[in-house]
Short mmCIF file of C-alpha atoms in Angstrom, two decimals:
data_model
loop_
_atom_site.label_atom_id
_atom_site.label_comp_id
_atom_site.label_asym_id
_atom_site.label_seq_id
_atom_site.Cartn_x
_atom_site.Cartn_y
_atom_site.Cartn_z
CA MET A 1 -0.11 -0.06 0.17
CA LEU A 2 1.44 3.31 -0.72
CA LEU A 3 1.00 5.23 2.50
CA TYR A 4 1.22 9.58 2.42
CA GLY A 5 1.11 11.99 4.92
CA ARG A 6 3.86 12.73 7.33
CA ASN A 7 2.58 11.90 10.26
CA PRO A 8 1.47 8.17 9.28
CA VAL A 9 4.88 8.07 7.16
CA LEU A 10 6.84 8.88 10.22
CA GLU A 11 4.64 6.22 12.47
CA ALA A 12 5.35 3.47 9.54
CA LEU A 13 9.08 4.57 9.89
CA GLN A 14 9.39 4.29 13.56
CA GLY A 15 7.56 0.57 13.26
CA GLY A 16 10.13 -0.07 10.43
CA ARG A 17 7.67 -1.11 8.10
CA VAL A 18 8.98 1.20 5.24
CA SER A 19 11.90 -0.10 2.76
CA GLU A 20 11.66 2.95 0.25
CA LEU A 21 10.71 6.64 0.85
CA LEU A 22 9.40 8.90 -2.38
CA VAL A 23 10.28 12.23 -1.33
CA ALA A 24 9.19 15.50 -3.93
CA LYS A 25 11.86 17.57 -4.68
CA GLY A 26 12.05 20.88 -3.06
CA ILE A 27 11.19 19.87 -0.17
CA GLU A 28 12.30 21.48 3.28
CA GLU A 29 15.86 20.26 4.03
CA SER A 30 15.05 19.77 8.08
CA PHE A 31 12.11 17.28 6.99
CA VAL A 32 14.42 15.48 4.71
CA ARG A 33 17.28 15.11 7.57
CA GLU A 34 14.48 13.53 10.11
CA LEU A 35 13.92 11.19 7.47
CA LYS A 36 17.75 10.06 6.95
CA THR A 37 17.44 9.13 10.54
CA PHE A 38 15.80 5.96 9.52
CA GLU A 39 18.67 4.67 7.40
CA VAL A 40 16.13 3.91 4.61
CA ARG A 41 16.42 4.57 0.70
CA LEU A 42 14.83 7.74 -0.49
CA LYS A 43 13.86 8.39 -4.07
CA PHE A 44 13.18 12.17 -5.14
CA ALA A 45 10.52 13.01 -7.91
CA PRO A 46 8.85 15.88 -9.04
CA ARG A 47 5.81 16.68 -6.65
CA ILE A 48 3.45 16.02 -9.75
CA GLU A 49 4.62 12.46 -9.78
CA LEU A 50 3.75 12.33 -6.30
CA ASP A 51 0.29 13.81 -6.63
CA GLN A 52 -0.53 10.92 -9.38
CA LEU A 53 0.36 8.51 -7.68
CA ALA A 54 -1.63 9.86 -4.32
CA GLY A 55 -4.66 10.95 -6.90
CA THR A 56 -4.40 13.63 -4.90
CA THR A 57 -2.07 17.02 -3.80
CA GLN A 58 -2.52 16.15 0.04
CA HIS A 59 0.59 13.66 0.70
CA GLN A 60 2.48 16.33 1.83
CA GLY A 61 5.71 15.71 -0.25
CA VAL A 62 6.42 12.23 0.97
CA MET A 63 4.89 8.88 0.35
CA ALA A 64 6.07 5.08 1.64
CA GLU A 65 5.51 1.70 0.53
CA VAL A 66 4.43 -0.29 3.10
CA GLU A 67 2.28 -3.72 3.97
CA ASP A 68 -1.73 -3.13 3.84
CA LEU A 69 -3.08 -2.70 7.06
CA GLU A 70 -4.26 -5.40 8.68
CA TRP A 71 -7.68 -5.79 11.00
CA ALA A 72 -7.20 -6.74 14.70
CA THR A 73 -9.54 -8.47 16.06
CA VAL A 74 -12.59 -7.66 18.65
CA ASP A 75 -10.49 -9.72 21.32
CA ASP A 76 -7.41 -7.36 20.92
CA ILE A 77 -9.43 -4.76 21.88
CA LEU A 78 -10.93 -6.24 24.69
CA ASP A 79 -7.53 -7.65 25.53
CA ARG A 80 -5.85 -4.17 25.46
CA ALA A 81 -8.48 -3.28 27.94
CA ASP A 82 -7.89 -5.56 30.26
CA GLU A 83 -3.57 -5.05 29.90
CA LYS A 84 -4.40 -1.42 31.09
CA GLY A 85 -6.47 -1.97 34.17
CA GLU A 86 -9.50 -0.10 32.37
CA GLN A 87 -12.98 -0.20 31.91
CA LEU A 88 -13.75 -1.03 28.30
CA LEU A 89 -14.05 1.75 25.88
CA MET A 90 -15.00 0.53 22.34
CA ILE A 91 -16.58 2.38 19.22
CA LEU A 92 -18.76 0.52 17.14
CA LEU A 93 -19.58 2.22 13.45
CA ASP A 94 -22.57 1.69 11.83
CA GLY A 95 -22.20 2.92 8.06
CA VAL A 96 -19.40 4.98 8.21
CA THR A 97 -18.38 4.56 4.87
CA ASP A 98 -16.35 7.97 4.45
CA PRO A 99 -12.79 7.08 4.40
CA ARG A 100 -11.75 10.70 6.07
CA ASN A 101 -14.64 10.44 8.39
CA PHE A 102 -13.12 6.89 9.26
CA GLY A 103 -9.56 7.72 10.04
CA ALA A 104 -11.12 11.00 12.08
CA ILE A 105 -12.70 8.67 14.70
CA ILE A 106 -9.65 6.34 15.07
CA ARG A 107 -7.67 9.37 15.36
CA SER A 108 -9.94 10.80 18.12
CA ALA A 109 -10.33 6.93 19.66
CA GLU A 110 -6.61 7.04 20.10
CA VAL A 111 -6.11 9.75 21.26
CA LEU A 112 -8.59 10.12 23.96
CA GLY A 113 -8.34 6.65 25.28
CA ALA A 114 -10.65 3.81 23.66
CA HIS A 115 -9.09 1.15 23.11
CA GLY A 116 -10.55 -0.05 19.84
CA VAL A 117 -12.96 1.06 16.97
CA VAL A 118 -15.08 -2.09 15.22
CA VAL A 119 -16.75 -1.71 12.12
CA GLU A 120 -19.20 -4.11 9.94
CA GLU A 121 -17.13 -5.83 7.38
CA ARG A 122 -19.69 -5.12 4.50
CA ARG A 123 -20.50 -1.46 5.77
CA SER A 124 -17.51 -0.02 5.95
CA ALA A 125 -14.39 2.24 4.80
CA PRO A 126 -11.90 -0.33 4.05
CA LEU A 127 -8.46 0.65 5.39
CA SER A 128 -7.11 2.52 2.94
CA ALA A 129 -4.41 5.24 2.87
CA VAL A 130 -6.51 7.49 2.53
CA VAL A 131 -8.39 6.34 6.34
CA ALA A 132 -4.48 6.16 7.52
CA LYS A 133 -3.92 10.00 6.66
CA ALA A 134 -6.74 11.26 8.28
CA ALA A 135 -6.10 8.97 10.95
CA ALA A 136 -2.81 11.05 11.52
CA GLY A 137 -1.00 7.79 12.21
CA ALA A 138 -3.04 6.47 15.06
CA THR A 139 -3.56 3.01 12.99
CA SER A 140 -0.31 1.90 14.21
CA TYR A 141 -1.29 2.14 17.67
CA LEU A 142 -4.89 1.28 17.85
CA PRO A 143 -6.92 -1.92 17.13
CA VAL A 144 -9.46 -1.48 14.40
CA ALA A 145 -11.43 -4.75 14.04
CA GLN A 146 -14.21 -5.91 11.31
CA THR A 147 -17.28 -7.73 12.21
CA LYS A 148 -19.35 -9.66 9.97
CA ASN A 149 -22.79 -8.82 12.02
CA LEU A 150 -23.32 -5.59 14.47
CA PRO A 151 -26.15 -6.22 15.95
CA ARG A 152 -25.12 -10.42 16.82
CA LEU A 153 -21.59 -8.37 18.00
CA ILE A 154 -23.98 -6.02 20.38
CA ASP A 155 -25.64 -8.85 21.87
CA GLN A 156 -22.43 -10.50 22.68
CA LEU A 157 -21.23 -7.68 24.04
CA LYS A 158 -24.21 -7.42 26.46
CA GLU A 159 -23.54 -11.02 28.00
CA ASP A 160 -20.43 -9.81 28.79
CA ASN A 161 -21.72 -6.68 30.42
CA VAL A 162 -20.87 -3.81 28.17
CA TRP A 163 -23.24 -0.92 28.00
CA ILE A 164 -24.21 0.63 24.56
CA TYR A 165 -24.72 3.95 24.24
CA GLY A 166 -25.58 5.16 20.42
CA ALA A 167 -25.37 8.53 19.74
CA ALA A 168 -28.61 9.88 17.92
CA GLY A 169 -29.02 13.75 17.08
CA GLU A 170 -33.17 13.11 18.01
CA ALA A 171 -32.40 11.62 21.14
CA ALA A 172 -33.98 13.00 24.60
CA THR A 173 -30.82 11.78 27.43
CA ASP A 174 -27.98 14.66 27.17
CA LEU A 175 -24.52 12.97 26.71
CA ARG A 176 -24.27 14.76 30.40
CA ARG A 177 -27.33 12.67 32.04
CA LEU A 178 -25.47 9.11 31.31
CA ASP A 179 -23.07 7.12 33.73
CA TYR A 180 -19.77 6.02 32.07
CA ASP A 181 -18.16 4.29 34.61
CA ARG A 182 -18.96 1.00 33.53
CA LYS A 183 -17.72 -1.12 30.49
CA LEU A 184 -19.10 0.68 27.33
CA ALA A 185 -19.06 0.95 23.86
CA LEU A 186 -20.22 3.61 22.28
CA VAL A 187 -22.35 3.46 18.58
CA ILE A 188 -21.50 6.30 15.60
CA GLY A 189 -24.06 6.07 12.58
CA ALA A 190 -23.70 6.80 9.25
CA GLU A 191 -23.42 10.37 7.85
CA GLY A 192 -26.74 11.86 7.67
CA GLU A 193 -28.54 8.53 8.04
CA GLY A 194 -27.46 7.26 11.52
CA MET A 195 -28.00 4.31 12.76
CA ARG A 196 -29.96 1.38 11.75
CA ARG A 197 -33.08 0.60 13.42
CA LEU A 198 -31.73 -3.31 14.61
CA VAL A 199 -28.99 -1.44 15.77
CA ARG A 200 -30.80 1.57 17.77
CA GLU A 201 -32.69 -0.99 19.51
CA LYS A 202 -30.31 -2.79 20.47
CA CYS A 203 -28.71 0.45 22.81
CA ASP A 204 -29.29 0.47 26.47
CA GLU A 205 -29.30 4.51 25.70
CA LEU A 206 -29.43 6.70 22.81
CA VAL A 207 -27.62 9.99 23.94
CA SER A 208 -27.24 13.48 22.08
CA ILE A 209 -25.15 16.22 21.91
CA ALA A 210 -26.38 19.50 22.80
CA VAL A 211 -26.44 21.90 19.87
CA ARG A 212 -26.68 25.93 20.11
CA GLY A 213 -26.24 27.04 16.48
CA GLN A 214 -28.94 27.10 13.28
CA ILE A 215 -27.18 23.76 11.97
CA LYS A 216 -28.61 20.89 13.55
CA SER A 217 -26.60 18.00 13.36
CA LEU A 218 -22.77 17.59 13.75
CA ASN A 219 -20.14 15.30 11.29
CA ALA A 220 -19.90 12.07 12.59
CA GLY A 221 -16.07 12.51 13.42
CA VAL A 222 -16.53 14.63 15.61
CA ALA A 223 -19.82 13.72 16.93
CA ALA A 224 -17.21 10.50 17.78
CA GLY A 225 -14.95 13.45 19.22
CA ILE A 226 -17.27 14.72 21.51
CA LEU A 227 -18.80 11.50 23.43
CA ILE A 228 -15.37 9.68 23.51
CA HIS A 229 -13.56 13.16 25.45
CA HIS A 230 -16.98 13.14 27.68
CA ALA A 231 -16.80 9.37 28.19
CA VAL A 232 -13.48 9.18 29.38
CA SER A 233 -13.39 12.34 31.38
CA SER A 234 -16.29 11.06 33.02
CA ARG A 235 -14.81 8.06 34.44
CA PRO A 236 -12.88 8.75 38.06
CA ILE A 237 -9.08 9.44 37.34
CA LYS A 238 -6.92 6.55 37.85
CA ALA A 239 -4.06 6.87 40.50
CA LYS A 240 -0.54 6.42 38.96
CA PRO A 241 1.54 3.41 40.18
#
């Protein structure tokens, strides 16, 4: 897979996943010196060549050939919470097919302290270079898993005493009125459409984010970030060892 963007490429370099870099001619020397510290072969090319390979001008002057991103498993996410000694916080995406939203949610989940993201196999954007770019390198650290059937996974999580909160703009319950000090999965629905009926019905609570402007809805990626931050900040602060 061709990976582009400075943060994703630097994260891949730190993980030892890059054998060669394609760098735009004329890029600032300070960044070139940083790339050279990884002792990976650098190939310089006109910026237009990178534009054509990436299919975008938003590559920030660097591309890397890396192995395709691999899906984690739901068990990997559960194990991550156990290893950290924390109550589970999992993000479930129901039909988020825009790769930039997908990547932004992965980034927010990693930065804010969630344990992983799960998507349904046939109702999600693939793990692509666009997703990795939007995630700004977070795909190197956060488990991102697929499930064949999201409603069935929700049932399995409930059997393990995981509470399911679904984001719904029209919900009567404000996010500040719920208990987050428990094992929890937050469900984010598709842009514009929200959650499917079956997924919505399986949620223990539907939660909304108060808005004050004329536009009455939030981008899925922004809504996810707000909910994740509120969930984490509402939990007791863990004492440092």
